[in-house]
């Protein structure tokens, strides 16, 4: 009985040696790229001979917090079977598989691409597991989240409208992580808004009856995924560091909206956008207690140092409203881009 058991164990060991060893994870690699650029996530075969073994399979996945959240990126099983998945379709390619390089090339990188990726190579000889952390950087690593609703009132934007609205204010639609960070920084807003993943949420730091109830906990209130065409909400935008100068244009008189636009042009600038005011306020500490026109027809002013008659209780961008554009009651904020 013992000799039979020994023979069986030896046979299994020989089989394992013949058909491949258990994959051993390689050291973790970190790669950083710029938003909108291209990047290569490294994963190389141990030996070029494995290409000719006849059973090569390369799988790339994006690793989630748990296995159920993993995303398929790319599968390769020979020249006749190559496939990419979901958002990675037409953006993910193997670098140079014919020369033993299973690295993943990603083009047009977005903030959503950030995370942990796993390369699994099975070739019947020497299996490989390589994890790569992808970081995406640009001005978006430093910025400010702000809620936005258009001049015709709250809850009037479908998802596509929301994306374009943020863009028109020199911003992008915010991500969940950006809204979460803003909430941790004290953002409290009771109107629900779109995020870039198609969910609708809002941040509450001070629970109250109209915003989930007085007995609810602080946090992000989540309406979940909504119909991107039919559903209507506000939006949370994200403005990054300014590439230029935001300023109050000193004028002898108050201006109508059209006069405000022209005054900025006469100063070799443009009337400022909402995202530019938020970026100047949050990232540069801009403070002025004068209500001024902005490009969307709204009137606002940024307060970094709360004081009597100027946002006495908190630092904030104060919203006056969308007044009649013919009214000559306000000044103007301008923006001069870097040249």
Coordinates of C-alpha atoms in Angstrom, one line a residue:
X1 CA 0.0 0.0 0.0
X2 CA 2.8 2.4 1.0
X3 CA 4.8 1.7 -2.2
X4 CA 1.7 2.3 -4.3
X5 CA 1.1 5.6 -2.6
X6 CA 4.7 6.6 -3.2
X7 CA 4.5 5.6 -6.9
X8 CA 1.3 7.7 -7.2
X9 CA 2.9 10.8 -5.6
X10 CA 6.0 10.5 -7.8
X11 CA 3.9 10.2 -10.9
X12 CA 1.9 13.4 -10.0
X13 CA 5.2 15.2 -9.4
X14 CA 6.5 14.2 -12.8
X15 CA 3.3 15.2 -14.5
X16 CA 3.5 18.6 -12.9
X17 CA 7.0 19.0 -14.1
X18 CA 6.1 18.0 -17.6
X19 CA 3.0 20.1 -18.0
X20 CA 4.0 23.3 -16.2
X21 CA 4.6 24.6 -12.7
X22 CA 2.3 26.5 -10.4
X23 CA 2.4 30.2 -11.4
X24 CA 4.5 32.3 -9.0
X25 CA 3.5 36.0 -8.7
X26 CA 6.2 38.3 -9.9
X27 CA 7.1 41.5 -7.9
X28 CA 4.5 44.2 -8.1
X29 CA 5.2 46.9 -10.6
X30 CA 3.9 50.5 -10.6
X31 CA 3.5 52.6 -13.8
X32 CA 2.4 56.2 -14.1
X33 CA 1.1 58.0 -17.2
X34 CA -0.7 61.2 -18.1
X35 CA -4.4 61.5 -18.7
X36 CA -5.2 61.0 -22.4
X37 CA -1.9 59.4 -23.1
X38 CA -0.7 55.9 -24.0
X39 CA 1.0 53.5 -21.6
X40 CA 2.5 50.0 -21.5
X41 CA 2.0 47.7 -18.6
X42 CA 4.9 45.2 -18.6
X43 CA 4.6 41.4 -18.7
X44 CA 7.3 39.4 -20.4
X45 CA 7.7 35.7 -21.0
X46 CA 10.5 33.9 -19.2
X47 CA 11.7 32.2 -22.4
X48 CA 11.0 32.8 -26.1
X49 CA 10.8 29.0 -26.5
X50 CA 7.4 29.1 -24.8
X51 CA 6.0 30.7 -27.8
X52 CA 6.4 27.5 -29.8
X53 CA 5.0 25.2 -27.2
X54 CA 1.6 25.4 -28.8
X55 CA -0.6 26.2 -25.8
X56 CA 0.2 29.9 -25.0
X57 CA -2.6 31.8 -23.4
X58 CA -2.3 35.4 -22.1
X59 CA -5.1 37.0 -20.0
X60 CA -5.2 40.6 -18.7
X61 CA -7.8 41.6 -16.1
X62 CA -8.4 44.7 -14.1
X63 CA -8.5 43.6 -10.5
X64 CA -11.4 44.8 -8.4
X65 CA -11.8 45.0 -4.6
X66 CA -13.2 41.5 -4.7
X67 CA -13.2 38.9 -7.5
X68 CA -16.8 39.7 -8.5
X69 CA -15.6 43.2 -9.5
X70 CA -12.8 42.0 -11.8
X71 CA -13.0 43.4 -15.4
X72 CA -11.8 41.4 -18.4
X73 CA -9.4 43.4 -20.5
X74 CA -7.8 41.1 -23.1
X75 CA -7.5 37.4 -23.9
X76 CA -5.0 36.0 -26.4
X77 CA -4.9 32.3 -27.4
X78 CA -2.9 32.5 -30.7
X79 CA -3.2 34.7 -33.7
X80 CA -6.7 33.4 -34.5
X81 CA -8.2 34.2 -31.1
X82 CA -7.6 37.7 -29.7
X83 CA -10.3 39.6 -27.9
X84 CA -10.7 42.8 -25.9
X85 CA -13.7 43.6 -23.7
X86 CA -16.0 46.5 -22.7
X87 CA -14.4 49.9 -22.4
X88 CA -11.0 48.4 -23.4
X89 CA -12.2 47.4 -26.9
X90 CA -10.1 49.1 -29.5
X91 CA -7.9 50.6 -26.8
X92 CA -6.0 47.5 -25.5
X93 CA -3.3 45.6 -27.4
X94 CA -0.5 43.2 -26.7
X95 CA 2.9 44.9 -27.1
X96 CA 5.0 42.3 -29.1
X97 CA 3.8 38.8 -28.4
X98 CA 5.7 37.3 -31.3
X99 CA 9.0 38.3 -29.6
X100 CA 8.0 37.1 -26.1
X101 CA 6.5 40.3 -24.8
X102 CA 3.0 40.0 -23.3
X103 CA 2.9 43.6 -22.1
X104 CA -0.4 45.4 -22.4
X105 CA -0.6 48.7 -24.3
X106 CA -3.5 51.0 -23.4
X107 CA -4.2 54.1 -25.5
X108 CA -6.3 57.2 -24.7
X109 CA -6.0 56.6 -20.9
X110 CA -8.7 57.9 -18.7
X111 CA -9.0 58.4 -15.0
X112 CA -11.2 55.3 -14.9
X113 CA -8.3 53.2 -16.1
X114 CA -6.4 53.7 -12.8
X115 CA -6.1 50.6 -10.7
X116 CA -4.5 47.2 -10.4
X117 CA -4.0 45.0 -13.5
X118 CA -3.0 41.3 -13.6
X119 CA -1.2 39.5 -16.5
X120 CA -1.6 35.7 -16.4
X121 CA 0.5 33.7 -18.9
X122 CA -0.1 30.0 -19.3
X123 CA 2.1 28.2 -21.8
X124 CA 2.4 24.7 -20.5
X125 CA 6.0 25.3 -19.4
X126 CA 6.4 28.2 -17.0
X127 CA 3.2 30.1 -16.0
X128 CA 3.5 33.7 -15.0
X129 CA 1.4 36.1 -12.9
X130 CA 2.4 39.8 -13.0
X131 CA 0.5 42.5 -11.2
X132 CA 0.9 46.2 -12.3
X133 CA -0.5 49.3 -10.6
X134 CA -1.5 52.0 -13.1
X135 CA -1.5 55.6 -11.8
X136 CA -3.0 58.4 -14.0
X137 CA -1.9 61.9 -13.4
X138 CA -2.4 65.5 -14.5
X139 CA -4.2 68.5 -13.1
X140 CA -7.0 66.2 -12.0
X141 CA -5.0 65.0 -9.1
X142 CA -5.5 68.4 -7.6
X143 CA -8.8 70.0 -7.9
X144 CA -12.2 70.8 -6.5
X145 CA -15.7 69.2 -6.8
X146 CA -18.7 71.5 -7.1
X147 CA -22.4 70.9 -7.7
X148 CA -24.0 72.5 -10.7
X149 CA -27.5 73.0 -12.0
X150 CA -28.4 75.1 -15.1
X151 CA -30.2 78.4 -15.3
X152 CA -33.6 76.7 -16.0
X153 CA -33.5 75.0 -12.6
X154 CA -32.5 71.9 -10.7
X155 CA -33.0 68.4 -12.0
X156 CA -32.9 69.2 -15.7
X157 CA -29.9 67.3 -16.9
X158 CA -29.7 63.8 -18.4
X159 CA -26.3 62.1 -18.3
X160 CA -25.1 63.5 -21.7
X161 CA -26.2 67.0 -20.8
X162 CA -24.4 66.6 -17.5
X163 CA -21.1 65.7 -19.2
X164 CA -21.4 68.7 -21.6
X165 CA -22.4 71.1 -18.8
X166 CA -19.3 70.4 -16.8
X167 CA -17.2 70.7 -19.9
X168 CA -18.7 74.1 -20.7
X169 CA -17.7 75.3 -17.2
X170 CA -14.0 74.3 -17.8
X171 CA -14.4 71.1 -15.7
X172 CA -15.2 67.4 -16.1
X173 CA -17.9 65.3 -14.6
X174 CA -16.7 64.1 -11.2
X175 CA -15.9 60.5 -10.2
X176 CA -17.1 58.7 -7.1
X177 CA -13.6 58.9 -5.6
X178 CA -13.5 62.6 -6.2
X179 CA -16.9 63.2 -4.6
X180 CA -16.0 60.9 -1.7
X181 CA -12.8 63.0 -1.1
X182 CA -14.8 66.2 -1.3
X183 CA -17.3 64.8 1.3
X184 CA -14.5 63.9 3.6
X185 CA -13.3 67.5 3.1
X186 CA -16.7 68.8 4.3
X187 CA -18.8 69.1 1.1
X188 CA -22.5 69.0 2.1
X189 CA -25.1 69.3 -0.7
X190 CA -28.7 68.1 -0.6
X191 CA -29.4 67.9 -4.4
X192 CA -28.6 64.7 -6.2
X193 CA -26.2 64.8 -9.1
X194 CA -24.7 62.6 -11.8
X195 CA -21.2 61.1 -11.5
X196 CA -19.1 59.8 -14.4
X197 CA -20.0 56.2 -13.7
X198 CA -23.7 56.8 -14.4
X199 CA -24.7 56.8 -10.8
X200 CA -26.6 59.6 -9.0
X201 CA -25.4 60.6 -5.5
X202 CA -25.0 63.5 -3.1
X203 CA -22.8 64.2 -0.1
X204 CA -24.2 64.9 3.4
X205 CA -22.1 65.9 6.4
X206 CA -25.0 67.3 8.5
X207 CA -28.0 64.9 8.4
X208 CA -31.3 66.7 8.3
X209 CA -34.9 65.9 7.5
X210 CA -35.0 66.9 3.8
X211 CA -31.7 65.0 3.1
X212 CA -32.3 61.5 4.3
X213 CA -33.6 62.3 7.7
X214 CA -32.2 63.6 10.9
X215 CA -31.4 60.2 12.2
X216 CA -29.4 59.1 9.1
X217 CA -25.6 59.0 9.1
X218 CA -23.3 61.3 7.3
X219 CA -22.1 60.0 4.0
X220 CA -22.8 59.8 0.3
X221 CA -26.5 59.2 -0.5
X222 CA -26.7 56.9 -3.5
X223 CA -29.6 56.6 -5.9
X224 CA -27.7 54.0 -7.9
X225 CA -27.5 53.7 -11.7
X226 CA -30.2 55.7 -13.5
X227 CA -31.4 55.8 -17.1
X228 CA -28.9 58.1 -18.8
X229 CA -31.3 59.4 -21.3
X230 CA -34.6 59.6 -19.4
X231 CA -33.5 60.5 -15.8
X232 CA -32.9 64.2 -14.9
X233 CA -30.7 65.4 -12.1
X234 CA -28.0 68.0 -11.4
X235 CA -24.3 67.1 -11.8
X236 CA -21.1 67.2 -9.7
X237 CA -18.2 68.6 -11.7
X238 CA -14.5 68.6 -11.0
X239 CA -12.3 71.5 -11.8
X240 CA -8.5 71.1 -11.8
X241 CA -5.7 73.6 -11.3
X242 CA -6.0 76.7 -13.4
X243 CA -3.8 77.2 -16.5
X244 CA -4.1 81.0 -16.4
X245 CA -5.2 83.9 -14.2
X246 CA -8.7 84.3 -12.7
X247 CA -9.4 87.9 -11.5
X248 CA -12.0 90.6 -10.8
X249 CA -12.0 93.2 -13.5
X250 CA -12.1 96.7 -11.9
X251 CA -14.7 98.8 -13.7
X252 CA -16.0 102.3 -12.8
X253 CA -19.6 101.1 -13.2
X254 CA -21.8 98.0 -12.9
X255 CA -22.4 96.0 -16.0
X256 CA -25.1 94.1 -17.9
X257 CA -24.1 90.6 -19.0
X258 CA -23.2 91.6 -22.5
X259 CA -21.2 94.6 -21.2
X260 CA -19.4 92.2 -18.9
X261 CA -18.5 89.8 -21.7
X262 CA -17.1 92.7 -23.8
X263 CA -15.2 94.2 -20.8
X264 CA -13.2 91.0 -20.4
X265 CA -12.6 90.9 -24.2
X266 CA -11.3 94.5 -24.0
X267 CA -8.9 93.3 -21.3
X268 CA -7.5 90.6 -23.6
X269 CA -9.4 87.9 -21.6
X270 CA -12.7 86.1 -21.5
X271 CA -15.5 86.1 -19.0
X272 CA -14.7 83.5 -16.4
X273 CA -16.5 80.1 -16.0
X274 CA -17.9 78.6 -12.9
X275 CA -15.2 75.9 -12.7
X276 CA -12.5 78.6 -13.0
X277 CA -14.0 80.4 -10.0
X278 CA -14.1 77.3 -7.9
X279 CA -10.6 76.4 -8.8
X280 CA -9.3 79.9 -7.9
X281 CA -11.3 79.8 -4.7
X282 CA -10.3 76.3 -3.5
X283 CA -6.8 75.9 -4.9
X284 CA -5.5 79.5 -4.8
X285 CA -7.5 80.9 -1.8
X286 CA -9.1 83.6 -4.0
X287 CA -11.4 85.8 -1.9
X288 CA -13.6 88.7 -3.0
X289 CA -16.8 90.0 -1.6
X290 CA -18.1 91.4 -4.9
X291 CA -20.9 89.6 -6.9
X292 CA -19.9 89.3 -10.5
X293 CA -21.1 87.8 -13.8
X294 CA -19.8 84.5 -15.1
X295 CA -20.0 82.9 -18.5
X296 CA -23.1 80.9 -17.8
X297 CA -25.1 84.0 -17.0
X298 CA -24.9 83.4 -13.2
X299 CA -23.7 85.8 -10.6
X300 CA -21.4 84.5 -7.9
X301 CA -18.5 85.5 -5.6
X302 CA -15.8 83.5 -3.8
X303 CA -15.1 83.8 -0.1
X304 CA -12.0 82.1 1.4
X305 CA -12.1 84.2 4.6
X306 CA -15.6 84.2 6.1
X307 CA -16.6 87.5 7.6
X308 CA -19.6 89.7 8.3
X309 CA -21.7 90.3 5.2
X310 CA -19.4 88.0 3.2
X311 CA -20.4 84.3 4.0
X312 CA -20.0 84.8 7.7
X313 CA -20.1 81.1 8.7
X314 CA -18.1 79.3 6.1
X315 CA -15.7 79.6 3.2
X316 CA -17.7 79.1 0.0
X317 CA -18.5 80.2 -3.5
X318 CA -21.7 82.1 -3.0
X319 CA -24.4 81.9 -5.6
X320 CA -26.6 85.0 -6.2
X321 CA -28.6 83.5 -9.1
X322 CA -29.3 83.9 -12.8
X323 CA -30.5 87.5 -12.9
X324 CA -31.9 89.3 -16.0
X325 CA -28.9 89.8 -18.2
X326 CA -29.9 93.4 -18.9
X327 CA -29.6 94.4 -15.3
X328 CA -26.6 96.6 -14.5
X329 CA -26.1 95.5 -10.9
X330 CA -22.9 93.5 -11.0
X331 CA -19.2 93.5 -11.9
X332 CA -17.5 90.7 -13.7
X333 CA -14.8 88.0 -13.2
X334 CA -12.4 87.4 -16.1
X335 CA -10.0 84.6 -17.0
X336 CA -6.8 85.1 -18.9
X337 CA -5.3 81.9 -20.2
X338 CA -1.5 81.2 -20.2
X339 CA 0.2 81.9 -23.5

